[in-house]
Amino acid sequence: MKKSMIALFMFPILGLTACGEGDTRDSVEVTDAADTSVPADSAQTENWIMNNETTSNYIYSDTGSTLENVQVAEIVNLDENNLDVGYVYVETTGIPKYDVTMTQVMVEQLNQRPRADSDFLTGSTFAVEGQVVTFGEDIGYNSSQENCSTTGGEGYWPPGPGCPTQQDKQAYFPVEPSNIEDGEESCETGLGKIGLMVNGTSIYNWGDGMSEGDNVWYTLAPVAEQYDVDICGGHAAAGDYHHHFYTSCLANLVGDDGSNHSPIYGFAADGYPLYGPYESENTLAVSGWKVRDYGADASQGGCDTEGQRSCVLVDPYDVSKGVKTVSNGPDIGENVTTLSGNTLAATDGYFYEDHYYAGVTVEGAQLDQNNGHDTHDGKGYHYHITLTQAQNGKLEPAFPYTIGPNFKGQLASNSISQCSASGGMSPPPRR
């Protein structure tokens, strides 16, 4: 039986619905709501969720307790080639303050995991309706032993990824981002940090570093890792807690309920801000990327092989350049096994290669090829986290999810990221 992509996608978001459709967002207390009315240079420092007092109840370091959220966010000037260049300097442990009030729907979704019998120590979650679950609190998962038993978090994360650790991150974001102009080499996002959320957690791109078919078909983390994330839609890699896609927990912290243009959720490594999913009241920003139809002919980006992945686009940014034949990937809807051992249906849209940039006019809520735009409303160029509304009213992540696939701006030499920082585990640039 083929699995429902909507149901699978929605699991990490835990019951999110579109505004006006019976909102069931997590009941997290709204604190430190971001202010999008301040000037751009102030926004780069004032939107961070600052804290130098409260510590995590469940995540600790070798030296003791771990501070939550962000400890320092200030503008500094560095001497570069005899010029003062402005950066926002940020220090954070990478550990957020997430407190989630469990609903019955959330409890049921946890217990309905395909491998609940082995994912949980007792076959079901310890969490109950009405319980406030703090980040890292044991809810019954049979967690990995990577960090979990030494620095905390055991039972909060499903088996597979390790638990997060105090990261002591230092990051520099350009105050005045510099665009990559036409004709210059593009800067592809890679694995690892491509930015920071305003609570100090890392932003990762679309990829999980895995592929099918001789490194031809690259899997999308929000799909393949959907059962590897916690109740806030995040998890750790080598101790670094991060989000690949929208999280309702952060939405609550910054006060984003869809009634206005979303506030800033974070900043990309190139310095441009990442806003939440809403362009205006109840209006989602629209990704410019579309899912291919493999049954269509090459002029439309297909392979003329209905239900079969038998070709890739020469250039996913320009369908008119045609396709090239490659080793077949999994058939549309064929079951595949993820790194953590879950079985998922590889429906159309499961892989990076299933997508192309449609080249639609960028205006209003429409986003460009980098998942951003400038609507001349004083915010300047900015990225958006992207969601799309399904027929049942549910919201699901929309590729490319946050930033990319390429950065709009240039990366500085002191950036927390670098172009295609992936160790070869992402698609080769085709542009």
Short mmCIF file of C-alpha atoms in Angstrom, two decimals:
data_model
loop_
_atom_site.label_atom_id
_atom_site.label_comp_id
_atom_site.label_asym_id
_atom_site.label_seq_id
_atom_site.Cartn_x
_atom_site.Cartn_y
_atom_site.Cartn_z
CA MET A 1 0.00 0.00 0.00
CA LYS A 2 1.35 3.43 -0.88
CA LYS A 3 1.72 5.80 2.01
CA SER A 4 0.05 9.22 2.02
CA MET A 5 2.64 11.94 1.42
CA ILE A 6 0.44 14.49 3.18
CA ALA A 7 0.18 12.38 6.30
CA LEU A 8 3.89 11.65 6.26
CA PHE A 9 4.87 15.26 5.70
CA MET A 10 2.59 16.48 8.43
CA PHE A 11 3.94 14.29 11.18
CA PRO A 12 6.83 16.54 12.26
CA ILE A 13 4.55 19.59 12.27
CA LEU A 14 2.04 17.82 14.48
CA GLY A 15 -1.40 18.98 13.50
CA LEU A 16 -0.72 22.37 11.91
CA THR A 17 -3.64 23.66 9.85
CA ALA A 18 -4.20 26.72 7.75
CA CYS A 19 -5.60 29.81 9.50
CA GLY A 20 -9.35 29.75 9.58
CA GLU A 21 -9.37 25.94 9.27
CA GLY A 22 -9.48 24.93 12.94
CA ASP A 23 -5.98 25.90 14.09
CA THR A 24 -4.35 23.23 16.24
CA ARG A 25 -0.89 24.74 16.65
CA ASP A 26 1.13 23.70 19.65
CA SER A 27 0.16 25.74 22.73
CA VAL A 28 3.59 27.24 23.37
CA GLU A 29 3.79 30.47 25.33
CA VAL A 30 4.66 33.38 23.04
CA THR A 31 7.72 35.25 24.31
CA ASP A 32 10.27 37.61 22.80
CA ALA A 33 8.12 38.15 19.70
CA ALA A 34 10.20 39.56 16.85
CA ASP A 35 9.54 43.15 15.68
CA THR A 36 9.66 43.51 11.91
CA SER A 37 9.10 47.29 11.97
CA VAL A 38 12.66 48.23 13.01
CA PRO A 39 15.31 49.31 10.47
CA ALA A 40 17.23 46.52 8.76
CA ASP A 41 20.48 47.01 10.72
CA SER A 42 18.56 47.02 14.01
CA ALA A 43 16.53 44.00 12.94
CA GLN A 44 19.78 42.09 12.56
CA THR A 45 20.42 42.45 16.29
CA GLU A 46 17.00 42.99 17.87
CA ASN A 47 15.26 39.90 16.51
CA TRP A 48 17.51 37.41 18.27
CA ILE A 49 15.97 35.73 21.33
CA MET A 50 18.46 36.73 24.00
CA ASN A 51 19.13 34.90 27.24
CA ASN A 52 21.97 34.78 29.75
CA GLU A 53 20.02 33.47 32.72
CA THR A 54 17.88 30.39 32.07
CA THR A 55 19.45 27.01 31.47
CA SER A 56 18.13 23.83 29.92
CA ASN A 57 16.46 21.37 32.26
CA TYR A 58 17.66 18.35 30.28
CA ILE A 59 20.68 19.24 28.11
CA TYR A 60 23.95 19.86 29.92
CA SER A 61 27.67 20.03 29.17
CA ASP A 62 30.78 18.54 30.73
CA THR A 63 31.05 21.64 32.93
CA GLY A 64 27.42 21.82 34.04
CA SER A 65 24.20 23.44 32.86
CA THR A 66 23.67 24.84 29.36
CA LEU A 67 22.26 28.28 28.59
CA GLU A 68 19.33 28.42 26.19
CA ASN A 69 18.80 30.53 23.07
CA VAL A 70 21.30 33.33 22.19
CA GLN A 71 23.82 34.97 24.49
CA VAL A 72 25.37 37.69 22.27
CA ALA A 73 24.12 39.53 19.18
CA GLU A 74 25.99 42.74 18.38
CA ILE A 75 27.31 44.69 15.41
CA VAL A 76 31.09 44.62 15.08
CA ASN A 77 33.43 46.16 12.51
CA LEU A 78 36.34 44.12 11.19
CA ASP A 79 39.31 45.49 9.24
CA GLU A 80 39.32 43.83 5.82
CA ASN A 81 41.70 45.21 3.20
CA ASN A 82 41.91 48.50 5.12
CA LEU A 83 38.13 48.82 5.13
CA ASP A 84 35.78 48.54 8.08
CA VAL A 85 33.27 45.83 7.27
CA GLY A 86 30.20 45.47 9.48
CA TYR A 87 29.00 42.12 10.79
CA VAL A 88 26.41 40.94 13.25
CA TYR A 89 28.37 38.75 15.66
CA VAL A 90 26.32 36.04 17.38
CA GLU A 91 27.18 33.61 20.17
CA THR A 92 24.88 30.74 21.09
CA THR A 93 24.90 27.27 22.58
CA GLY A 94 22.47 26.05 19.92
CA ILE A 95 20.02 24.78 22.54
CA PRO A 96 16.51 26.30 22.23
CA LYS A 97 13.87 26.88 24.86
CA TYR A 98 10.93 24.89 23.51
CA ASP A 99 8.01 24.06 25.81
CA VAL A 100 5.22 22.16 24.06
CA THR A 101 1.76 21.54 25.50
CA MET A 102 0.72 18.14 24.21
CA THR A 103 -2.66 17.73 22.55
CA GLN A 104 -4.50 14.45 22.12
CA VAL A 105 -3.84 14.64 18.39
CA MET A 106 -0.12 14.92 19.01
CA VAL A 107 -0.15 11.96 21.40
CA GLU A 108 -2.07 9.87 18.86
CA GLN A 109 0.35 10.81 16.06
CA LEU A 110 3.29 9.69 18.15
CA ASN A 111 1.63 6.38 18.94
CA GLN A 112 0.70 5.85 15.29
CA ARG A 113 4.30 5.89 14.08
CA PRO A 114 4.83 2.90 11.76
CA ARG A 115 7.48 1.48 14.10
CA ALA A 116 6.03 2.65 17.41
CA ASP A 117 6.52 -0.79 18.95
CA SER A 118 10.29 -0.45 18.70
CA ASP A 119 10.62 3.34 18.58
CA PHE A 120 9.23 3.61 22.12
CA LEU A 121 10.53 1.62 25.07
CA THR A 122 7.01 0.50 25.99
CA GLY A 123 5.46 0.66 22.50
CA SER A 124 3.91 4.11 23.06
CA THR A 125 4.84 7.56 24.30
CA PHE A 126 4.98 8.53 27.98
CA ALA A 127 3.52 11.95 27.06
CA VAL A 128 -0.15 12.63 27.80
CA GLU A 129 -2.65 15.27 26.74
CA GLY A 130 -2.12 18.56 28.57
CA GLN A 131 1.45 17.80 29.59
CA VAL A 132 4.01 20.56 28.95
CA VAL A 133 7.04 18.83 27.45
CA THR A 134 10.30 20.74 27.79
CA PHE A 135 13.06 20.44 25.19
CA GLY A 136 14.99 17.24 25.90
CA GLU A 137 12.44 15.74 28.31
CA ASP A 138 11.96 11.97 28.20
CA ILE A 139 8.72 11.05 26.40
CA GLY A 140 9.54 7.37 26.07
CA TYR A 141 11.60 7.08 22.88
CA ASN A 142 14.21 4.38 22.57
CA SER A 143 16.86 7.00 21.83
CA SER A 144 20.30 6.60 20.34
CA GLN A 145 23.15 6.48 22.85
CA GLU A 146 25.08 9.16 20.95
CA ASN A 147 25.37 11.96 23.56
CA CYS A 148 21.97 11.11 25.04
CA SER A 149 23.18 9.31 28.16
CA THR A 150 26.17 11.63 28.71
CA THR A 151 24.87 15.16 28.04
CA GLY A 152 21.11 14.64 28.27
CA GLY A 153 18.06 14.24 26.06
CA GLU A 154 17.56 10.50 26.31
CA GLY A 155 13.96 9.60 25.50
CA TYR A 156 13.12 12.88 23.72
CA TRP A 157 14.46 11.86 20.29
CA PRO A 158 13.42 8.88 18.22
CA PRO A 159 16.02 6.22 17.44
CA GLY A 160 18.49 7.16 14.75
CA PRO A 161 19.96 10.63 15.25
CA GLY A 162 22.01 11.40 18.35
CA CYS A 163 21.07 13.95 20.98
CA PRO A 164 22.19 17.59 20.69
CA THR A 165 25.04 19.02 22.71
CA GLN A 166 26.14 22.50 23.71
CA GLN A 167 27.78 23.87 20.56
CA ASP A 168 29.29 27.23 21.59
CA LYS A 169 28.71 28.68 18.12
CA GLN A 170 30.20 31.97 16.98
CA ALA A 171 28.78 33.35 13.75
CA TYR A 172 29.30 36.47 11.63
CA PHE A 173 26.52 37.77 9.36
CA PRO A 174 27.24 40.65 6.94
CA VAL A 175 25.33 43.81 7.87
CA GLU A 176 25.17 44.70 4.18
CA PRO A 177 24.83 41.51 2.11
CA SER A 178 26.44 41.53 -1.33
CA ASN A 179 24.54 39.81 -4.13
CA ILE A 180 25.99 37.21 -6.45
CA GLU A 181 25.46 38.91 -9.79
CA ASP A 182 24.47 37.33 -13.11
CA GLY A 183 27.51 35.75 -14.71
CA GLU A 184 29.24 35.10 -11.39
CA GLU A 185 29.62 31.57 -10.09
CA SER A 186 26.63 30.51 -8.03
CA CYS A 187 26.99 29.47 -4.39
CA GLU A 188 25.10 26.28 -3.67
CA THR A 189 23.96 25.50 -0.14
CA GLY A 190 25.44 22.28 1.23
CA LEU A 191 25.11 20.04 4.21
CA GLY A 192 25.65 21.55 7.64
CA LYS A 193 24.82 25.05 8.85
CA ILE A 194 23.58 27.50 6.22
CA GLY A 195 22.30 30.01 8.78
CA LEU A 196 20.93 30.37 12.30
CA MET A 197 17.38 30.68 13.61
CA VAL A 198 16.81 33.58 16.01
CA ASN A 199 16.93 31.16 18.97
CA GLY A 200 20.42 30.01 18.00
CA THR A 201 19.47 26.69 16.41
CA SER A 202 21.04 25.87 13.06
CA ILE A 203 19.31 26.07 9.69
CA TYR A 204 20.11 23.15 7.37
CA ASN A 205 19.15 22.90 3.72
CA TRP A 206 16.92 20.43 1.89
CA GLY A 207 19.36 17.50 1.86
CA ASP A 208 20.05 14.61 4.21
CA GLY A 209 23.27 13.55 2.49
CA MET A 210 21.77 10.31 1.16
CA SER A 211 21.00 9.24 -2.39
CA GLU A 212 19.69 6.39 -4.51
CA GLY A 213 21.06 4.97 -7.75
CA ASP A 214 24.81 5.67 -7.86
CA ASN A 215 24.54 9.18 -6.40
CA VAL A 216 21.99 10.34 -8.96
CA TRP A 217 18.79 10.70 -6.93
CA TYR A 218 19.29 12.79 -3.77
CA THR A 219 16.75 12.48 -0.98
CA LEU A 220 15.03 15.39 0.73
CA ALA A 221 15.53 15.58 4.49
CA PRO A 222 12.01 16.85 5.31
CA VAL A 223 10.64 13.69 3.68
CA ALA A 224 13.22 10.99 4.40
CA GLU A 225 13.86 12.14 7.99
CA GLN A 226 10.25 12.77 8.95
CA TYR A 227 10.35 10.06 11.61
CA ASP A 228 13.79 11.15 12.84
CA VAL A 229 12.74 14.52 14.27
CA ASP A 230 11.36 15.54 17.65
CA ILE A 231 7.97 17.11 18.40
CA CYS A 232 9.36 20.48 17.24
CA GLY A 233 10.53 19.10 13.87
CA GLY A 234 14.26 19.22 14.66
CA HIS A 235 17.13 16.90 15.47
CA ALA A 236 20.90 16.84 15.79
CA ALA A 237 23.82 15.91 13.54
CA ALA A 238 27.11 15.51 15.38
CA GLY A 239 25.42 17.27 18.31
CA ASP A 240 24.28 20.28 16.25
CA TYR A 241 20.51 20.76 16.71
CA HIS A 242 18.92 22.06 13.52
CA HIS A 243 15.77 22.55 11.46
CA HIS A 244 15.41 21.67 7.76
CA PHE A 245 11.90 23.12 7.50
CA TYR A 246 9.12 25.00 9.28
CA THR A 247 8.67 24.49 13.01
CA SER A 248 5.54 25.56 14.86
CA CYS A 249 7.59 25.74 18.07
CA LEU A 250 9.68 28.63 16.74
CA ALA A 251 6.58 30.18 15.14
CA ASN A 252 5.05 30.40 18.60
CA LEU A 253 8.19 31.90 20.10
CA VAL A 254 8.25 34.73 17.53
CA GLY A 255 4.48 35.24 17.62
CA ASP A 256 3.68 34.19 14.06
CA ASP A 257 0.00 33.27 13.76
CA GLY A 258 -0.54 34.10 10.07
CA SER A 259 -2.38 37.37 10.77
CA ASN A 260 0.38 39.50 9.18
CA HIS A 261 3.60 39.17 7.24
CA SER A 262 5.67 36.66 9.19
CA PRO A 263 8.46 37.98 11.42
CA ILE A 264 12.11 37.05 11.03
CA TYR A 265 12.83 33.43 11.96
CA GLY A 266 16.57 33.56 11.33
CA PHE A 267 19.41 34.75 9.11
CA ALA A 268 21.14 33.00 6.22
CA ALA A 269 24.92 32.77 6.17
CA ASP A 270 24.99 35.47 3.45
CA GLY A 271 23.33 37.96 5.83
CA TYR A 272 19.85 38.04 4.36
CA PRO A 273 16.97 37.41 6.81
CA LEU A 274 14.77 34.34 6.71
CA TYR A 275 11.13 35.17 7.38
CA GLY A 276 8.36 32.74 8.27
CA PRO A 277 5.83 31.35 5.77
CA TYR A 278 3.35 34.23 5.54
CA GLU A 279 3.60 37.07 3.02
CA SER A 280 0.51 38.79 4.42
CA GLU A 281 -2.60 37.91 6.41
CA ASN A 282 -3.49 34.26 5.72
CA THR A 283 -1.37 34.39 2.53
CA LEU A 284 1.56 32.04 2.21
CA ALA A 285 4.72 32.97 0.34
CA VAL A 286 4.80 30.82 -2.80
CA SER A 287 7.79 28.67 -3.77
CA GLY A 288 8.87 29.07 -7.38
CA TRP A 289 9.80 25.38 -7.60
CA LYS A 290 7.51 22.74 -9.11
CA VAL A 291 7.39 18.94 -9.16
CA ARG A 292 8.29 17.32 -12.48
CA ASP A 293 5.90 15.14 -14.48
CA TYR A 294 7.99 12.17 -15.63
CA GLY A 295 5.31 11.18 -18.11
CA ALA A 296 5.66 14.46 -20.00
CA ASP A 297 8.05 14.89 -22.92
CA ALA A 298 11.52 16.40 -22.56
CA SER A 299 10.37 19.90 -23.60
CA GLN A 300 8.29 19.96 -20.42
CA GLY A 301 10.97 18.46 -18.20
CA GLY A 302 9.72 14.88 -18.36
CA CYS A 303 11.23 11.62 -19.60
CA ASP A 304 8.15 10.33 -21.47
CA THR A 305 8.23 7.40 -19.03
CA GLU A 306 5.08 7.55 -16.94
CA GLY A 307 5.77 6.41 -13.39
CA GLN A 308 9.50 5.95 -13.98
CA ARG A 309 12.44 8.19 -13.10
CA SER A 310 14.67 7.65 -16.15
CA CYS A 311 16.19 11.09 -16.80
CA VAL A 312 17.34 14.21 -14.99
CA LEU A 313 17.19 17.81 -16.10
CA VAL A 314 20.33 19.24 -17.69
CA ASP A 315 19.60 22.44 -15.77
CA PRO A 316 16.86 22.44 -13.09
CA TYR A 317 16.71 26.24 -13.45
CA ASP A 318 15.95 26.06 -17.19
CA VAL A 319 13.71 23.25 -18.43
CA SER A 320 14.30 24.31 -22.05
CA LYS A 321 17.83 22.85 -21.88
CA GLY A 322 16.32 19.40 -21.89
CA VAL A 323 17.13 16.18 -20.07
CA LYS A 324 19.76 13.47 -20.02
CA THR A 325 19.30 9.75 -19.50
CA VAL A 326 20.64 8.34 -16.22
CA SER A 327 20.34 5.17 -14.20
CA ASN A 328 16.70 4.77 -13.27
CA GLY A 329 15.72 5.82 -9.83
CA PRO A 330 12.97 4.19 -7.76
CA ASP A 331 9.66 4.10 -9.60
CA ILE A 332 7.08 6.70 -8.57
CA GLY A 333 5.54 5.36 -5.36
CA GLU A 334 8.05 2.53 -4.93
CA ASN A 335 8.99 1.82 -1.32
CA VAL A 336 12.47 2.87 -0.20
CA THR A 337 14.23 2.41 3.12
CA THR A 338 15.65 5.42 4.95
CA LEU A 339 18.94 5.56 6.81
CA SER A 340 17.11 5.00 10.10
CA GLY A 341 15.27 1.96 8.71
CA ASN A 342 11.83 3.45 8.02
CA THR A 343 9.99 2.44 4.85
CA LEU A 344 8.55 5.31 2.78
CA ALA A 345 6.90 5.59 -0.62
CA ALA A 346 9.10 7.53 -3.06
CA THR A 347 6.22 9.52 -4.53
CA ASP A 348 6.93 12.25 -7.05
CA GLY A 349 8.69 14.97 -5.06
CA TYR A 350 10.73 12.62 -2.83
CA PHE A 351 14.04 13.54 -4.49
CA TYR A 352 15.79 16.80 -5.33
CA GLU A 353 15.80 15.73 -8.99
CA ASP A 354 12.00 15.62 -8.93
CA HIS A 355 11.91 19.44 -8.92
CA TYR A 356 12.55 22.31 -11.31
CA TYR A 357 12.40 26.09 -11.07
CA ALA A 358 9.33 27.23 -13.00
CA GLY A 359 10.61 30.74 -13.73
CA VAL A 360 7.35 32.47 -12.82
CA THR A 361 7.28 36.24 -12.42
CA VAL A 362 8.42 37.23 -8.93
CA GLU A 363 5.89 39.64 -7.49
CA GLY A 364 3.57 39.69 -4.50
CA ALA A 365 3.83 36.38 -2.62
CA GLN A 366 5.82 34.67 -5.40
CA LEU A 367 9.44 33.76 -4.58
CA ASP A 368 12.48 33.52 -6.82
CA GLN A 369 14.85 30.63 -7.53
CA ASN A 370 16.60 31.14 -4.17
CA ASN A 371 13.31 31.08 -2.24
CA GLY A 372 13.33 34.82 -1.59
CA HIS A 373 12.21 38.16 -2.97
CA ASP A 374 12.17 41.93 -2.44
CA THR A 375 8.64 43.33 -2.38
CA HIS A 376 9.85 46.91 -1.86
CA ASP A 377 8.11 47.16 1.50
CA GLY A 378 11.20 48.20 3.45
CA LYS A 379 12.33 44.68 4.30
CA GLY A 380 14.75 44.47 1.39
CA TYR A 381 15.62 41.12 -0.09
CA HIS A 382 14.69 38.23 2.21
CA TYR A 383 14.08 34.50 2.17
CA HIS A 384 10.91 32.75 3.31
CA ILE A 385 10.26 29.40 4.92
CA THR A 386 7.83 27.77 2.50
CA LEU A 387 4.66 25.80 3.12
CA THR A 388 1.79 24.85 0.86
CA GLN A 389 -1.83 24.15 1.74
CA ALA A 390 -3.23 20.73 0.92
CA GLN A 391 -6.85 20.10 -0.05
CA ASN A 392 -7.68 19.02 3.49
CA GLY A 393 -6.50 22.39 4.87
CA LYS A 394 -3.28 21.04 6.33
CA LEU A 395 -0.02 22.87 5.71
CA GLU A 396 2.97 20.89 4.50
CA PRO A 397 6.58 21.87 3.78
CA ALA A 398 7.26 23.05 0.22
CA PHE A 399 10.62 22.61 -1.52
CA PRO A 400 13.19 24.20 -1.08
CA TYR A 401 11.83 24.72 2.47
CA THR A 402 14.11 27.54 3.70
CA ILE A 403 17.10 28.94 1.77
CA GLY A 404 18.33 27.94 -1.65
CA PRO A 405 19.13 25.74 -3.39
CA ASN A 406 21.64 28.59 -3.94
CA PHE A 407 22.47 31.56 -1.73
CA LYS A 408 21.36 34.94 -3.08
CA GLY A 409 24.34 36.67 -1.49
CA GLN A 410 28.06 36.10 -1.34
CA LEU A 411 29.59 34.31 1.63
CA ALA A 412 32.29 36.11 3.58
CA SER A 413 35.56 34.39 4.45
CA ASN A 414 34.45 34.20 8.11
CA SER A 415 31.02 32.74 7.27
CA ILE A 416 29.58 29.80 9.21
CA SER A 417 28.94 28.12 5.85
CA GLN A 418 30.65 27.72 2.50
CA CYS A 419 29.48 27.04 -1.02
CA SER A 420 28.48 23.37 -1.48
CA ALA A 421 29.85 22.50 1.97
CA SER A 422 28.79 18.92 1.58
CA GLY A 423 31.79 16.66 1.16
CA GLY A 424 30.39 15.51 -2.18
CA MET A 425 27.04 14.39 -0.76
CA SER A 426 24.79 16.69 -2.77
CA PRO A 427 23.87 16.91 -6.45
CA PRO A 428 26.57 18.39 -8.71
CA PRO A 429 25.73 21.96 -9.79
CA ARG A 430 23.91 21.93 -13.12
CA ARG A 431 24.03 25.64 -13.69
#
